[in-house]
Coordinates of C-alpha atoms and ligand atoms in Angstrom, one line a residue:
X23 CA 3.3 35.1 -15.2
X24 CA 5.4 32.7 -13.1
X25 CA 8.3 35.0 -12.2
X26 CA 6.0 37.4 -10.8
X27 CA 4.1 35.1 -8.3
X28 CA 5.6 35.8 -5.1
X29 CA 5.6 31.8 -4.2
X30 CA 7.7 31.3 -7.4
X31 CA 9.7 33.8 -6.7
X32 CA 11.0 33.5 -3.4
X33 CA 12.1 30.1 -4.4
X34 CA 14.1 31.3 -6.7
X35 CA 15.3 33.7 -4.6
X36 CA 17.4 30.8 -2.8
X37 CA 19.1 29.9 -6.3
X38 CA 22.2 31.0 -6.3
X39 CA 22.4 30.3 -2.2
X40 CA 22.0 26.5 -3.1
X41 CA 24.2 26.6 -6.2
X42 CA 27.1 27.8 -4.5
X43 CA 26.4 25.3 -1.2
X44 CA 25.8 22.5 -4.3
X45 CA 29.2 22.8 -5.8
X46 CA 30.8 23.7 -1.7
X47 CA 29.5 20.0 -1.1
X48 CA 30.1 17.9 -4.3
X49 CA 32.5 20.3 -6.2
X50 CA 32.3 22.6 -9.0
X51 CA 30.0 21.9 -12.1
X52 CA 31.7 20.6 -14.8
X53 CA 31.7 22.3 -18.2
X54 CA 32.8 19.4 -20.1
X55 CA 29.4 18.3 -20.6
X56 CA 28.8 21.3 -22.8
X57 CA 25.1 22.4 -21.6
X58 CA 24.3 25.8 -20.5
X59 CA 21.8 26.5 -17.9
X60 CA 19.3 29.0 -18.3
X61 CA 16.6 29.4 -16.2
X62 CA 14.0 27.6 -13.9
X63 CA 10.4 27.2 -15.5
X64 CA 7.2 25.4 -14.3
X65 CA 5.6 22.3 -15.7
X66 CA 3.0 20.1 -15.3
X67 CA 5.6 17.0 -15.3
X68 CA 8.4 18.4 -13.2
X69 CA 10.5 18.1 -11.5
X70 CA 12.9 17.2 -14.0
X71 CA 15.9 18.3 -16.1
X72 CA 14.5 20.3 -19.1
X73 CA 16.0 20.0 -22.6
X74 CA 15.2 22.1 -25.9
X75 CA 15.3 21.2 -29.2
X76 CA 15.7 24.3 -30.3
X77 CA 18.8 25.1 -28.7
X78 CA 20.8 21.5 -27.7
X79 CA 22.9 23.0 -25.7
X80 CA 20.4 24.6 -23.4
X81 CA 18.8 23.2 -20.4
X82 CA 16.7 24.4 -17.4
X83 CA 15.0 22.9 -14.5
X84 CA 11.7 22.4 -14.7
X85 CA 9.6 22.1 -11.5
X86 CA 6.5 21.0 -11.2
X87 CA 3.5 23.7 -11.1
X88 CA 2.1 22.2 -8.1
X89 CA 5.2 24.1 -6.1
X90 CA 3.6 27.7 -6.2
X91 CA 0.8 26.1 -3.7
X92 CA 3.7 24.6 -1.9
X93 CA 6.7 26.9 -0.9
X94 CA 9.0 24.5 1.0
X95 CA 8.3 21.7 -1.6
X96 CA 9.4 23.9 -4.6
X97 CA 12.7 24.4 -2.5
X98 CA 12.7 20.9 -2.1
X99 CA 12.8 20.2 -5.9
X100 CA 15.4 23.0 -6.6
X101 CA 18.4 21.4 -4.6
X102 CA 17.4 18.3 -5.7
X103 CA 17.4 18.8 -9.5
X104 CA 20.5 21.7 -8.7
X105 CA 22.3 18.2 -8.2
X106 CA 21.7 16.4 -11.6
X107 CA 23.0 20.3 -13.1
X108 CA 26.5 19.5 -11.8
X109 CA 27.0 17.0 -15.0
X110 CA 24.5 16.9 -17.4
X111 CA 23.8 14.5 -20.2
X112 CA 20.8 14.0 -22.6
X113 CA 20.3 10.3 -22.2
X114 CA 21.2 10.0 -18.5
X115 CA 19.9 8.5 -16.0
X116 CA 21.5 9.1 -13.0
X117 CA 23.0 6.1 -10.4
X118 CA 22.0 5.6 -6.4
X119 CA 25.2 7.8 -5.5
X120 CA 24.1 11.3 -7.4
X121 CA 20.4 10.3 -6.5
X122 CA 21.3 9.9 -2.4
X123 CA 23.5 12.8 -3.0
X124 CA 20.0 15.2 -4.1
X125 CA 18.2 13.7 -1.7
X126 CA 20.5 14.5 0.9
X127 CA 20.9 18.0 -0.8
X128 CA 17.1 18.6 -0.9
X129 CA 16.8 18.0 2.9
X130 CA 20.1 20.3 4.3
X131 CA 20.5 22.3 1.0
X132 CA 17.5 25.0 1.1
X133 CA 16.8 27.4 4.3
X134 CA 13.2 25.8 5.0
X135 CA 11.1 28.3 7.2
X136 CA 9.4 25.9 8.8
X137 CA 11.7 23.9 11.2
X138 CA 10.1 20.7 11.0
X139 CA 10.1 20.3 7.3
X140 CA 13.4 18.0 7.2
X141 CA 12.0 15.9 9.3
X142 CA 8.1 15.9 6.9
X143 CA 10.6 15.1 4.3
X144 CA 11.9 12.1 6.0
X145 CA 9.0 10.5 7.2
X146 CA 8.0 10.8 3.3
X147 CA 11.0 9.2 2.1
X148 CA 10.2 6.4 5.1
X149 CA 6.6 6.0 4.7
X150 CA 5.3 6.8 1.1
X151 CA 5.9 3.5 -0.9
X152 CA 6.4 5.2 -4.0
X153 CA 9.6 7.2 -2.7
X154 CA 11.1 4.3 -1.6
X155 CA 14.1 3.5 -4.0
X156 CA 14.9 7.8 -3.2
X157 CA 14.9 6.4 0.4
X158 CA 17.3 3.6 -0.2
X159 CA 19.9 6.1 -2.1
X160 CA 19.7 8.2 0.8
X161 CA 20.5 5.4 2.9
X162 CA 23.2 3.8 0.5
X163 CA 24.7 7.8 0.2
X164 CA 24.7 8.5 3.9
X165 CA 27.4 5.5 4.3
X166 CA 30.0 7.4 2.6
X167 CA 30.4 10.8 5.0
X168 CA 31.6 7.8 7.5
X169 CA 34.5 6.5 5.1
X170 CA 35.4 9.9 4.1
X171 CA 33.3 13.0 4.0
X172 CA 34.6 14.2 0.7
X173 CA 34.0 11.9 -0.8
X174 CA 31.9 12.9 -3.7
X175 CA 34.5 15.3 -4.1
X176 CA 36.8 13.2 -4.8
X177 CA 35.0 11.1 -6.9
X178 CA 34.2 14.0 -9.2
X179 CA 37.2 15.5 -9.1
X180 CA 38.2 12.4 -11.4
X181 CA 34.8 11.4 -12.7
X182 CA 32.7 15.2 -13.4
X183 CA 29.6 12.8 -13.9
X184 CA 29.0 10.7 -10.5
X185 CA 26.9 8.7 -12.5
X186 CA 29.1 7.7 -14.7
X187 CA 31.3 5.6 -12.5
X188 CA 32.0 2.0 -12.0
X189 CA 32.1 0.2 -8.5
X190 CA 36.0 -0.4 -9.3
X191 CA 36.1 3.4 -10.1
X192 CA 34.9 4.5 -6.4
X193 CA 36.7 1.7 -4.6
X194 CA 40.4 3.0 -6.1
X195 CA 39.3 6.1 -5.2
X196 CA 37.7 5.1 -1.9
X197 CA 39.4 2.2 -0.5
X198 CA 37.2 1.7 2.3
X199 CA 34.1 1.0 0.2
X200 CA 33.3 -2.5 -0.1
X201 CA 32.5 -4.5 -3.2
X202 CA 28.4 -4.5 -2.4
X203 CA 28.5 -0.6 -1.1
X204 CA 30.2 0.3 -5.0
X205 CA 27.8 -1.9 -6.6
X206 CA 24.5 -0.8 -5.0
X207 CA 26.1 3.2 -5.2
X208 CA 26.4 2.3 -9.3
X209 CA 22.9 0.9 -10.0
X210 CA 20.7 2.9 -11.8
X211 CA 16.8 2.4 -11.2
X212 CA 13.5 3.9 -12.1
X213 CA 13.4 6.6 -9.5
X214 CA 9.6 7.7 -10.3
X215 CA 7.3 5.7 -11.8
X216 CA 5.1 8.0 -13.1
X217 CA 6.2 8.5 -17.0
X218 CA 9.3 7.9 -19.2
X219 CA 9.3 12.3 -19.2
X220 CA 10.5 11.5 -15.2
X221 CA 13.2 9.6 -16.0
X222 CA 15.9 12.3 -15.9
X223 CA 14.5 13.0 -12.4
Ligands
ZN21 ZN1 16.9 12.9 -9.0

């Protein structure tokens, strides 16, 4: 039923646009994590990185229903969650650094008809109380471009999972991050506060 709603499916349609741009930005997904993506599905808890127990080594990317009365929103969730497919892991939950880096992905990733919509998202991020610690890993991600603008690149290049790095790790590979920047890139925080199904979010 999903597929064939024209909503649903012209947000797909930008899929493989934003998984090559993903992986342009933040280099290639890494297949050392052993999970095979399948397919993007609807759910009443999206968005959010779907396991199956009836395959382990499947996952998909579940967003939420509510997308199919809200075109640019649905885009919005795709990049973001096309992030957290780079390196996935069942018991993850991801650090400021790969959340900044969907934030920032969900704003420039998709081609949003509307022009105005980057700037909806940020006065979102900036106003609505409950997506503030997304604003603060924006803010904490958008100091790296400054120190070097690979630099999530690099870091992956050498760590596949972003969020499995250390504030020593990104300073040898970074030099010009200091000791508070790596800390407050590694901390890992309830992003949504809505239920423990969000916390892969
Ligand atoms: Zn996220």
């Amino acid at each position: 039923m999903s597929a064939e709603n024209p909503v649903f499916a012209r947000i797909l349609s930008q899929f493989d646009h934003l998984y090559k741009k993903v992986q342009e930005l933040y280099g290639p997904k890494s297949d050392l994590d052993g999970y095979q993506f399948s397919r993007v599905i609807l759910e009443n808890n999206g968005p959010h990185i779907r396991f199956f127990d009836r395959d382990p080594n499947e996952v998909a990317i579940a967003l939420n229903y509510r997308v199919l009365n809200d075109e640019p929103q649905g885009l919005c969730q795709l990049a973001h969650e096309i992030v957290h497919l780079l390196y996935v892991r069942r018991d993850k939950k991801a650090n400021m650094l790969e959340e900044g880096a969907a934030v920032n992905f969900s704003i420039y990733g998709p081609i949003y008809q509307s022009g105005d919509y980057r700037d909806k998202i940020f006065s979102y991020l900036v106003t609505e109380p409950c997506a503030k610690n997304y604003a603060d890993a924006l803010d904490l991600y958008r100091k790296l471009p400054s120190i070097d603008d690979k630099a999530i690149i690099k870091i992956r290049a050498i760590h596949p999972d972003m969020s499995d790095v250390k504030p020593g790790d990104i300073q040898r590979i970074l030099p010009g991050v200091d000791d508070g920047l790596a800390a407050q890139l590694c901390e890992k925080r309830q992003m949504r506060q809505i239920s423990a199904a969000s916390d892969r979010t």
